[in-house]
XYZ file of C-alpha atoms in Angstrom:
674
model
C -25.516 -176.462 31.814
C -28.483 -176.190 34.201
C -27.141 -178.878 36.635
C -23.844 -176.968 36.686
C -25.601 -173.685 37.527
C -27.607 -175.370 40.296
C -24.475 -177.014 41.716
C -22.766 -173.611 41.684
C -25.750 -172.095 43.485
C -25.591 -174.844 46.117
C -21.883 -174.257 46.808
C -22.349 -170.486 46.977
C -25.298 -170.865 49.343
C -23.426 -173.264 51.641
C -20.381 -170.975 51.722
C -22.580 -168.001 52.604
C -24.184 -169.889 55.492
C -20.694 -170.940 56.644
C -19.491 -167.322 56.474
C -22.603 -165.974 58.183
C -22.446 -168.427 61.085
C -18.703 -168.543 61.758
C -16.756 -165.728 60.120
C -18.905 -162.613 59.779
C -18.253 -161.286 63.299
C -14.499 -161.836 63.152
C -12.301 -158.756 62.708
C -9.893 -160.472 60.301
C -11.212 -158.284 57.509
C -8.375 -158.976 55.067
C -8.767 -162.715 55.549
C -12.534 -162.453 55.211
C -12.073 -160.584 51.955
C -9.932 -163.362 50.497
C -12.350 -166.005 51.765
C -15.292 -164.260 50.092
C -13.418 -163.893 46.805
C -12.039 -167.435 46.875
C -15.430 -168.982 47.561
C -16.968 -167.052 44.663
C -14.365 -168.431 42.290
C -14.494 -171.951 43.768
C -18.274 -172.055 43.370
C -17.800 -171.882 39.595
C -14.547 -173.860 39.297
C -15.104 -176.715 41.752
C -17.936 -178.399 39.765
C -15.572 -178.691 36.778
C -12.814 -180.518 38.674
C -12.882 -184.329 38.370
C -11.953 -186.230 41.514
C -10.491 -189.726 41.987
C -13.235 -192.300 41.670
C -12.238 -193.792 45.029
C -13.331 -190.562 46.749
C -16.506 -189.983 44.778
C -19.906 -190.786 46.243
C -21.448 -190.661 42.781
C -22.115 -193.749 40.735
C -20.820 -194.079 37.212
C -23.213 -192.554 34.674
C -25.636 -195.034 33.109
C -26.511 -194.953 29.460
C -30.277 -195.228 29.143
C -30.795 -195.393 25.415
C -28.387 -197.818 23.789
C -29.038 -199.129 20.290
C -27.979 -202.673 19.446
C -28.411 -203.854 15.889
C -28.746 -207.592 15.337
C -29.356 -209.432 12.097
C -28.835 -213.022 13.160
C -31.219 -215.731 12.013
C -33.763 -217.156 14.437
C -33.167 -220.345 16.303
C -36.376 -220.975 18.216
C -35.424 -224.407 19.424
C -35.595 -224.962 23.123
C -37.450 -221.757 23.955
C -40.403 -221.620 26.313
C -43.737 -219.972 25.645
C -45.635 -217.653 27.989
C -49.365 -217.650 27.327
C -50.598 -215.131 29.903
C -52.768 -212.335 28.510
C -51.284 -208.851 28.816
C -53.561 -205.832 28.782
C -52.924 -203.056 26.268
C -52.218 -199.848 28.218
C -53.181 -196.318 27.259
C -50.090 -194.263 26.393
C -51.592 -190.914 25.446
C -51.770 -189.563 29.007
C -48.243 -190.720 29.905
C -46.797 -189.264 26.721
C -48.585 -185.992 27.377
C -47.133 -185.847 30.889
C -43.612 -186.369 29.542
C -44.155 -183.639 26.961
C -45.504 -181.263 29.625
C -42.485 -181.837 31.882
C -40.048 -181.344 29.011
C -41.886 -178.192 27.934
C -41.777 -176.844 31.488
C -38.051 -177.553 31.777
C -37.430 -175.850 28.450
C -39.384 -172.811 29.633
C -37.255 -172.671 32.787
C -34.088 -172.776 30.683
C -35.337 -169.899 28.536
C -36.341 -167.972 31.666
C -32.875 -168.454 33.166
C -31.092 -167.161 30.061
C -33.543 -164.282 29.816
C -32.531 -163.288 33.351
C -28.843 -163.594 32.432
C -29.367 -161.266 29.469
C -31.318 -158.728 31.557
C -28.797 -158.604 34.397
C -25.887 -158.647 31.957
C -27.376 -155.650 30.168
C -27.867 -153.889 33.510
C -24.207 -154.546 34.371
C -23.030 -153.045 31.084
C -25.309 -150.027 31.486
C -23.902 -149.315 34.957
C -20.354 -149.545 33.623
C -21.161 -147.199 30.721
C -22.845 -144.667 33.047
C -19.846 -144.656 35.383
C -17.374 -144.236 32.534
C -19.411 -141.392 31.047
C -19.683 -139.718 34.434
C -15.948 -140.100 35.029
C -15.049 -138.510 31.696
C -17.720 -135.819 31.396
C -17.391 -134.069 34.768
C -14.782 -131.702 36.127
C -11.748 -133.661 37.370
C -8.966 -132.923 39.840
C -5.922 -135.161 39.368
C -4.412 -136.142 42.734
C -1.526 -138.425 41.812
C -3.062 -141.665 40.576
C -6.492 -140.652 41.891
C -9.077 -138.786 39.809
C -11.459 -136.700 41.918
C -14.608 -136.258 39.831
C -16.775 -133.369 41.002
C -20.506 -134.128 40.818
C -23.616 -132.158 41.716
C -26.691 -132.916 43.774
C -27.115 -135.066 46.878
C -25.303 -138.106 45.541
C -23.366 -140.073 48.145
C -19.569 -140.123 47.712
C -18.295 -143.265 46.034
C -15.380 -144.612 44.016
C -14.909 -146.768 40.932
C -11.500 -147.902 39.691
C -9.286 -144.832 40.340
C -12.186 -142.329 40.227
C -13.668 -140.694 43.336
C -17.115 -139.167 42.781
C -17.945 -136.423 45.289
C -19.777 -133.100 45.544
C -17.226 -130.807 47.282
C -19.850 -128.149 48.019
C -21.698 -130.466 50.411
C -18.957 -130.991 52.988
C -16.679 -129.086 55.324
C -12.993 -129.171 54.476
C -12.050 -131.664 57.237
C -14.862 -134.068 56.376
C -14.135 -133.649 52.657
C -10.527 -134.779 53.166
C -11.662 -137.640 55.376
C -14.012 -138.859 52.656
C -11.193 -138.686 50.111
C -8.875 -140.676 52.398
C -11.597 -143.291 52.837
C -12.187 -143.681 49.109
C -8.454 -143.721 48.381
C -8.161 -146.814 50.572
C -10.870 -148.465 48.464
C -8.905 -147.605 45.328
C -5.466 -148.611 46.639
C -6.766 -152.008 47.739
C -8.606 -152.461 44.424
C -12.014 -153.089 45.976
C -13.615 -152.420 42.601
C -12.387 -155.859 41.481
C -14.319 -157.503 44.319
C -17.519 -155.728 43.366
C -17.108 -156.471 39.661
C -16.682 -160.180 40.419
C -19.735 -160.107 42.667
C -21.786 -158.443 39.920
C -20.665 -161.051 37.373
C -21.684 -163.795 39.812
C -25.105 -162.158 40.142
C -25.541 -162.183 36.360
C -25.408 -165.995 36.350
C -26.899 -166.507 39.826
C -29.663 -163.884 39.670
C -32.229 -166.460 40.828
C -30.221 -167.356 43.943
C -31.137 -165.228 47.004
C -27.891 -166.272 48.676
C -25.927 -164.716 45.798
C -27.543 -161.356 46.535
C -26.734 -161.768 50.216
C -23.193 -162.732 49.235
C -22.691 -159.450 47.407
C -24.040 -157.565 50.404
C -21.705 -159.435 52.778
C -18.729 -158.757 50.520
C -19.559 -155.048 50.312
C -20.056 -154.842 54.077
C -16.689 -156.475 54.744
C -14.980 -154.028 52.375
C -16.408 -151.158 54.407
C -15.262 -152.812 57.649
C -11.811 -153.249 56.135
C -11.635 -149.620 54.985
C -12.861 -148.299 58.327
C -10.192 -150.367 60.064
C -7.492 -148.922 57.798
C -8.768 -145.394 58.413
C -8.629 -145.807 62.182
C -5.036 -147.034 61.949
C -3.984 -143.583 60.692
C -2.500 -141.334 63.371
C -4.506 -138.268 62.342
C -7.916 -139.984 62.548
C -9.784 -140.221 65.833
C -12.387 -142.938 66.258
C -15.112 -140.653 67.636
C -14.692 -137.928 65.029
C -14.625 -140.457 62.204
C -17.810 -142.118 63.436
C -19.431 -138.726 63.835
C -18.530 -137.838 60.248
C -20.205 -141.025 59.028
C -23.431 -139.965 60.703
C -23.092 -136.379 59.531
C -22.624 -137.325 55.884
C -25.525 -139.802 55.833
C -27.694 -139.320 52.755
C -30.544 -141.420 51.325
C -29.301 -141.572 47.733
C -27.907 -144.923 46.590
C -24.955 -144.985 44.167
C -24.528 -147.554 41.435
C -23.817 -151.079 42.676
C -20.437 -151.204 40.896
C -19.028 -148.509 43.223
C -17.555 -148.582 46.708
C -19.253 -146.026 48.923
C -18.233 -143.821 51.795
C -21.845 -143.483 52.889
C -23.703 -146.769 53.194
C -26.996 -147.783 54.730
C -25.050 -150.097 57.082
C -23.713 -147.290 59.309
C -24.893 -148.967 62.506
C -23.045 -152.202 61.684
C -19.891 -150.276 60.795
C -19.887 -148.283 64.004
C -20.536 -151.418 66.066
C -17.694 -153.229 64.313
C -15.324 -150.288 64.881
C -15.986 -150.524 68.598
C -15.782 -154.316 68.718
C -12.953 -156.155 70.406
C -10.355 -157.462 67.967
C -10.632 -161.168 67.274
C -8.120 -163.430 68.943
C -5.717 -165.227 66.618
C -6.792 -168.516 68.190
C -10.195 -168.188 66.502
C -8.638 -168.656 63.062
C -9.344 -172.379 63.375
C -12.806 -171.624 62.001
C -11.397 -170.789 58.588
C -9.885 -174.229 58.154
C -13.320 -175.867 58.215
C -13.892 -174.432 54.747
C -11.470 -176.984 53.249
C -13.359 -180.143 54.330
C -16.601 -178.437 53.300
C -15.306 -178.031 49.742
C -13.927 -181.579 49.711
C -17.316 -182.883 50.824
C -19.059 -181.042 47.986
C -16.568 -182.430 45.474
C -17.035 -185.994 46.730
C -20.823 -185.678 46.692
C -21.411 -184.002 43.357
C -18.304 -183.934 41.146
C -17.885 -186.353 38.276
C -15.333 -189.043 39.165
C -12.186 -188.945 37.054
C -11.692 -191.634 34.472
C -9.935 -194.578 36.053
C -7.759 -195.068 33.015
C -7.042 -193.116 29.907
C -5.705 -196.100 28.060
C -7.218 -197.127 24.843
C -9.692 -199.701 26.064
C -12.193 -196.958 26.855
C -14.085 -197.303 23.603
C -14.681 -200.986 24.100
C -15.621 -200.475 27.753
C -18.106 -197.786 26.763
C -19.796 -200.160 24.359
C -19.878 -202.827 27.035
C -21.486 -200.421 29.524
C -24.221 -199.642 27.030
C -25.132 -203.303 26.890
C -24.768 -204.321 30.518
C -26.093 -201.152 32.159
C -28.953 -200.230 29.862
C -31.389 -200.736 32.747
C -33.933 -202.489 30.520
C -36.610 -204.460 32.368
C -38.031 -207.856 31.490
C -41.494 -206.374 30.974
C -42.916 -203.011 30.024
C -44.158 -201.088 26.996
C -42.913 -201.104 23.436
C -43.044 -198.763 20.445
C -41.969 -199.874 16.980
C -41.276 -198.515 13.494
C -40.937 -200.756 10.427
C -38.059 -199.723 8.161
C -37.760 -201.865 5.043
C -36.902 -205.435 6.035
C -36.200 -204.539 9.658
C -38.189 -203.253 12.592
C -36.842 -200.900 15.267
C -38.450 -201.636 18.627
C -38.051 -199.297 21.599
C -38.548 -200.969 24.970
C -39.739 -198.705 27.767
C -39.644 -199.831 31.399
C -41.359 -198.393 34.449
C -38.423 -196.118 35.299
C -38.197 -194.315 31.962
C -35.390 -196.616 30.834
C -35.408 -196.929 27.060
C -33.587 -199.377 24.845
C -33.925 -199.544 21.067
C -33.051 -202.644 19.062
C -33.354 -203.552 15.390
C -34.815 -206.962 14.488
C -35.270 -208.559 11.091
C -38.908 -208.940 10.031
C -38.339 -212.617 9.331
C -37.681 -213.107 13.065
C -41.245 -212.098 13.917
C -44.217 -214.442 13.783
C -47.731 -213.172 12.982
C -47.213 -209.407 13.120
C -50.672 -207.948 14.023
C -51.677 -205.228 11.575
C -54.681 -202.956 12.159
C -55.924 -205.156 14.992
C -54.994 -206.159 18.510
C -52.872 -209.294 18.594
C -49.810 -211.111 19.854
C -46.472 -211.937 18.262
C -43.128 -213.283 19.442
C -39.414 -213.063 18.772
C -37.566 -216.228 19.747
C -33.825 -216.550 20.275
C -31.657 -219.035 22.136
C -31.635 -216.986 25.337
C -35.429 -216.784 25.500
C -38.596 -215.503 23.884
C -39.967 -211.971 23.840
C -43.780 -211.905 23.856
C -45.501 -208.819 22.501
C -49.128 -207.714 22.759
C -50.354 -204.772 20.708
C -51.059 -203.752 17.145
C -49.566 -201.996 14.113
C -51.213 -199.215 12.157
C -49.231 -198.775 8.984
C -45.530 -198.870 9.812
C -45.951 -197.964 13.493
C -47.023 -200.057 16.444
C -47.226 -200.046 20.219
C -48.172 -202.322 23.099
C -46.688 -204.259 26.004
C -43.954 -206.887 26.182
C -42.773 -209.624 28.530
C -39.556 -211.604 28.292
C -39.452 -215.328 29.129
C -35.921 -216.733 29.651
C -34.961 -220.151 28.323
C -33.921 -222.255 31.330
C -32.276 -224.895 29.136
C -30.070 -222.130 27.726
C -28.897 -221.386 31.265
C -27.892 -225.030 31.748
C -25.999 -225.130 28.458
C -24.189 -221.878 29.179
C -23.312 -223.014 32.687
C -21.571 -226.087 31.230
C -19.401 -223.706 29.209
C -18.537 -221.712 32.342
C -20.888 -218.773 31.735
C -23.349 -218.340 34.608
C -26.611 -216.496 33.982
C -28.241 -215.996 37.371
C -30.828 -213.276 36.766
C -33.544 -212.837 34.168
C -31.860 -209.558 33.249
C -28.748 -211.535 32.238
C -30.876 -213.621 29.869
C -32.412 -210.428 28.501
C -29.023 -208.918 27.672
C -27.934 -212.125 25.935
C -31.260 -212.122 24.062
C -30.863 -208.517 22.882
C -27.414 -209.092 21.401
C -28.352 -212.637 20.345
C -25.541 -214.541 22.066
C -25.664 -218.129 20.872
C -24.235 -221.180 22.576
C -22.146 -221.846 19.484
C -20.525 -218.411 19.871
C -19.299 -219.213 23.391
C -18.073 -222.608 22.199
C -16.183 -220.867 19.386
C -14.427 -218.608 21.896
C -13.357 -221.590 23.981
C -12.165 -223.438 20.885
C -9.882 -220.488 20.114
C -8.167 -220.723 23.485
C -10.303 -218.504 25.714
C -11.196 -221.048 28.369
C -12.133 -219.055 31.480
C -15.121 -217.068 30.245
C -17.731 -215.104 32.148
C -20.807 -213.222 30.977
C -19.158 -209.799 31.320
C -16.494 -210.860 28.817
C -18.909 -212.468 26.377
C -21.297 -209.489 26.211
C -18.939 -206.887 24.637
C -17.436 -209.486 22.292
C -20.845 -210.467 20.952
C -22.099 -206.878 20.852
C -19.075 -205.857 18.767
C -19.473 -208.941 16.550
C -15.983 -210.260 17.245
C -16.163 -213.220 14.884
C -14.033 -216.341 14.599
C -12.547 -215.057 11.349
C -11.495 -211.832 13.098
C -9.976 -213.713 16.045
C -8.077 -216.050 13.716
C -6.746 -213.101 11.725
C -5.532 -211.245 14.809
C -3.990 -214.380 16.334
C -1.802 -214.813 13.270
C -0.077 -211.571 14.273
C -0.465 -211.762 18.059
C -0.904 -215.421 19.094
C -1.196 -214.693 22.828
C -3.806 -211.921 22.623
C -6.361 -212.056 25.443
C -10.061 -211.224 25.559
C -9.511 -207.905 27.302
C -7.527 -206.678 24.303
C -9.881 -208.096 21.677
C -12.628 -205.663 22.691
C -10.597 -202.448 22.135
C -9.032 -204.027 19.028
C -12.462 -204.458 17.467
C -13.886 -201.141 18.658
C -10.846 -199.245 17.334
C -10.880 -201.079 14.009
C -7.484 -202.731 14.463
C -6.888 -205.515 11.951
C -4.004 -207.701 10.821
C -2.957 -205.200 8.154
C -2.564 -202.397 10.691
C -0.478 -204.621 12.974
C 1.844 -205.671 10.158
C 2.283 -202.050 9.025
C 3.300 -201.040 12.542
C 5.816 -203.884 12.703
C 7.221 -203.051 9.290
C 7.807 -199.485 10.474
C 10.310 -200.830 13.011
C 8.255 -202.187 15.905
C 9.081 -205.880 15.561
C 8.019 -206.896 19.072
C 5.081 -204.551 19.464
C 2.614 -205.691 22.131
C -1.166 -205.610 21.996
C -1.220 -202.767 24.531
C 1.189 -200.733 22.382
C -0.948 -201.280 19.298
C -4.066 -200.114 21.141
C -2.237 -197.021 22.385
C -0.976 -196.127 18.913
C -4.323 -196.692 17.206
C -6.281 -194.675 19.743
C -3.949 -191.722 19.229
C -4.386 -191.946 15.467
C -0.783 -193.033 14.960
C -0.130 -195.188 11.915
C 2.993 -196.550 10.225
C 3.497 -193.371 8.198
C 3.412 -191.220 11.319
C 5.989 -193.482 12.984
C 8.282 -193.187 9.958
C 7.894 -189.406 9.944
C 8.544 -189.308 13.686
C 11.807 -191.187 13.385
C 12.878 -188.855 10.612
C 11.870 -185.800 12.617
C 13.138 -186.672 16.090
C 16.752 -187.719 15.713
C 18.041 -188.653 19.102
C 21.345 -187.238 20.278
C 24.046 -189.663 21.420
C 23.535 -188.833 25.061
C 19.879 -189.821 24.913
C 20.324 -193.143 23.109
C 20.069 -196.409 24.990
C 23.267 -198.342 24.525
C 21.849 -201.860 24.645
C 18.648 -201.023 22.800
C 16.579 -203.034 25.230
C 14.142 -200.224 25.965
C 14.211 -198.538 22.563
C 10.728 -199.609 21.503
C 9.241 -198.640 24.858
C 10.962 -195.234 24.773
C 9.957 -194.625 21.158
C 6.386 -195.625 21.957
C 6.149 -193.068 24.756
C 7.777 -190.361 22.645
C 5.577 -191.012 19.619
C 2.389 -190.753 21.652
C 3.672 -187.581 23.324
C 4.615 -186.087 19.940
C 1.122 -186.796 18.659
C -0.670 -185.387 21.690
C 1.484 -182.211 21.681
C 1.190 -181.841 17.898
C 4.949 -181.774 17.355
C 5.380 -181.916 13.593
C 8.100 -181.298 11.018
C 7.247 -177.606 10.788
C 7.872 -177.242 14.524
C 11.271 -178.939 14.230
C 12.238 -176.939 11.130
C 11.504 -173.661 12.910
C 14.356 -174.453 15.324
C 16.660 -175.760 12.608
C 16.545 -172.308 11.025
C 18.098 -170.999 14.232
C 20.866 -173.612 14.216
C 19.287 -176.286 16.426
C 19.773 -179.272 14.117
C 20.164 -182.127 16.615
C 17.411 -181.669 19.148
C 16.516 -184.882 20.945
C 12.970 -186.118 21.406
C 13.020 -185.135 25.070
C 14.244 -181.644 24.127
C 11.438 -181.204 21.606
C 8.829 -182.438 24.083
C 10.082 -180.118 26.821
C 10.291 -177.130 24.476
C 6.778 -177.708 23.184
C 5.370 -178.225 26.670
C 6.990 -175.039 28.016
C 6.202 -173.044 24.857
C 9.827 -172.374 23.960
C 9.320 -170.678 20.602
C 11.752 -169.425 17.942
C 10.721 -165.905 18.927
C 11.798 -166.594 22.512
C 15.219 -167.770 21.287
C 15.568 -164.760 18.977
C 14.928 -162.392 21.870
C 18.031 -163.782 23.609
C 20.052 -163.765 20.402
C 19.197 -160.102 19.867
C 20.361 -159.419 23.427
C 23.746 -160.986 22.638
C 23.203 -164.529 23.889
C 24.094 -166.769 20.958
C 24.034 -170.559 20.713
C 22.235 -171.200 23.984
C 22.080 -175.003 24.539
C 18.638 -176.565 24.443
C 18.890 -177.611 28.101
C 19.542 -174.020 29.118
C 16.676 -172.744 26.979
C 14.316 -175.158 28.699
C 15.596 -174.118 32.125
C 15.286 -170.414 31.264
C 11.719 -170.809 30.047
C 10.704 -172.955 33.004
C 11.678 -170.057 35.299
C 10.227 -167.435 32.935
C 13.609 -165.758 32.475
C 13.619 -163.060 29.782
C 16.355 -160.857 28.251
C 14.845 -157.946 30.162
C 15.469 -159.773 33.434
C 19.046 -160.456 32.357
C 19.510 -156.708 31.807
C 18.214 -156.009 35.307
C 20.806 -158.319 36.815
C 23.555 -156.793 34.671
C 22.540 -153.313 35.776
C 23.392 -154.419 39.317
C 27.004 -155.013 38.276
C 26.924 -158.682 37.345
C 28.514 -158.282 33.920
C 29.848 -161.827 33.454
C 26.527 -163.373 34.341
C 26.080 -167.051 33.565
C 22.666 -168.241 32.356
C 22.627 -171.045 34.889
C 23.239 -168.507 37.668
C 20.206 -166.516 36.533
C 18.075 -169.666 36.516
C 19.233 -170.469 40.039
C 18.555 -166.923 41.194
C 15.073 -166.902 39.702
C 14.257 -170.346 41.103
C 15.200 -169.314 44.642
C 13.483 -165.924 44.463
C 16.737 -163.982 44.380
C 15.239 -161.151 42.351
C 16.908 -157.828 41.476
C 14.715 -156.132 44.072
C 15.898 -158.621 46.724
C 19.529 -157.918 45.830
C 18.911 -154.167 46.087
C 17.297 -154.596 49.497
C 20.259 -156.657 50.731
C 22.754 -154.085 49.484
C 20.788 -151.397 51.282
C 21.368 -153.421 54.469
C 25.110 -153.602 53.813
C 25.377 -156.945 52.024
C 27.396 -155.849 48.986
C 28.645 -158.934 47.143
C 30.231 -159.224 43.717
C 28.905 -162.718 43.063
C 25.241 -163.481 42.557
C 25.823 -166.903 44.156
C 26.349 -165.136 47.497
C 22.916 -163.538 47.209
C 21.372 -166.897 46.291
C 22.882 -168.400 49.441
C 21.637 -165.416 51.442
C 18.141 -165.892 50.059
C 18.225 -169.590 50.948
C 19.172 -168.683 54.529
C 16.388 -166.099 54.673
C 13.846 -168.688 53.524
C 14.950 -171.106 56.199
């Protein structure tokens, strides 16, 4: 949450500097208003948008605290021994520093939320005060405007459709000028701008640029309103500027209101007398787009490269390969029954916890300083330290087994760095395991393939079992198979449900979506395909079914959903119809609304088209009221899609284009668009 807030603050600050340097002096007040509003929204939305990993400057996140549990027996043969003496460090000070930093960060989090609560409460109080003032004072209704009469030297202001003013303070001409000014604020809905700015301040109260942003937004609204006032024929520039000076008062209204009298009178008068910006200066606004793209590339999380079902296995692999553990550092341990959990801590706060069996450890030092080792084929881990009760601490150093490198290299697995040995040590990869993989047909191995297989304990028995169902399965599929819990029984159940030639990729996709044989059977009962959607030769039936089943599952299309349409007479909806109707939210209620309006037995294709264009029975009535009695549903869809609205037709008839067919208006609209 805190990184998100800081990222938002950074975007808002950069946008303010951009606005201040390039846009503030331009007289495109409407455009500036939209820029200010858009940037406020983008500051909060942009950090949530994933971007393609090819465009991201960020590295993939690294898991720092993986836990790998190993229970294999020790094979100390061929390991080397390191006899150098390692000094026991003092951990109390370091631990205290970590605690102090965490405590400080926690205090900052509490302080931030305290500020949010305070400013949120202030926002609500201002809103309540304005609503009470609007409903407790004398009111004059002027069309949609409510003129609320107040007392005292309060500056005129507006909120929503309320204008707060003391009529006794001003001459009749100035009074009407103030009302015209505030009515522009109301008609252009400037209150929305200020409300958004106040909400931004609630969550960005610590950001000085957010406060300046609100001020810039408010200033631009006044510039915009002044510009609109001066466009009126009955308003003279000099008299209007004079009235601003004459009405000046020191009282400040609530920050949720737009104000006729502001403390920025000098800026407003200067801007009124400024030369209008040339349209050729609009190029400045386009620089905002690459600025936002740059922020996204620098800070946004890259999108997942693939949403296929190998992600679970890849995640486990990343935990092993990218744990960042160093070959020497500090250790902390806890004895739990017949095992010991050891946490390895490097110099860069990288932690890795691993469980070892007690029978793997030689000469565990209890209540005194000592040394002990854990030996595996990949190397030997040397520990210095002591245990007090069930807890111990000290330093460690890993010594790789060079003979192990030679043996692995003969099998095609190259271990070039000590860190590679360390990973193989932690998950206890034995030479016999690699030989077993090669014996089962996996000839071209590398360390990145072996690591996840060993970490997931993909055994020979498991491989043999899977190969009985899928003889040509490759290593890349074995990892997600194991991580998803796919076994021979699951594969056979899927095939017995009708998927005779199901591939490994299909099985992974089905399992990851939680689709089993029962769901497939229910799906085929539920989604009966119409004749027009069936594949004549059946060659792509499995592939089509596979896609539809996964889509059904992800959209939660169940029997109840299908039955709700059967009650309305839709008994033979195809899979594609059901998917489209669910995606577009075509509900039984939507169909009933057309049936009640006299449109019976609308085909599913037409229902989908109507919903996609948001056509309602009310819209149909509007078209009929224009004289199109024999209106076809497809014509309405075409009209809505091209923007041929009832109001457009009325405007064309007012210009003399009086046609009996709606198709003529659609063609007219197409010409107008071109």
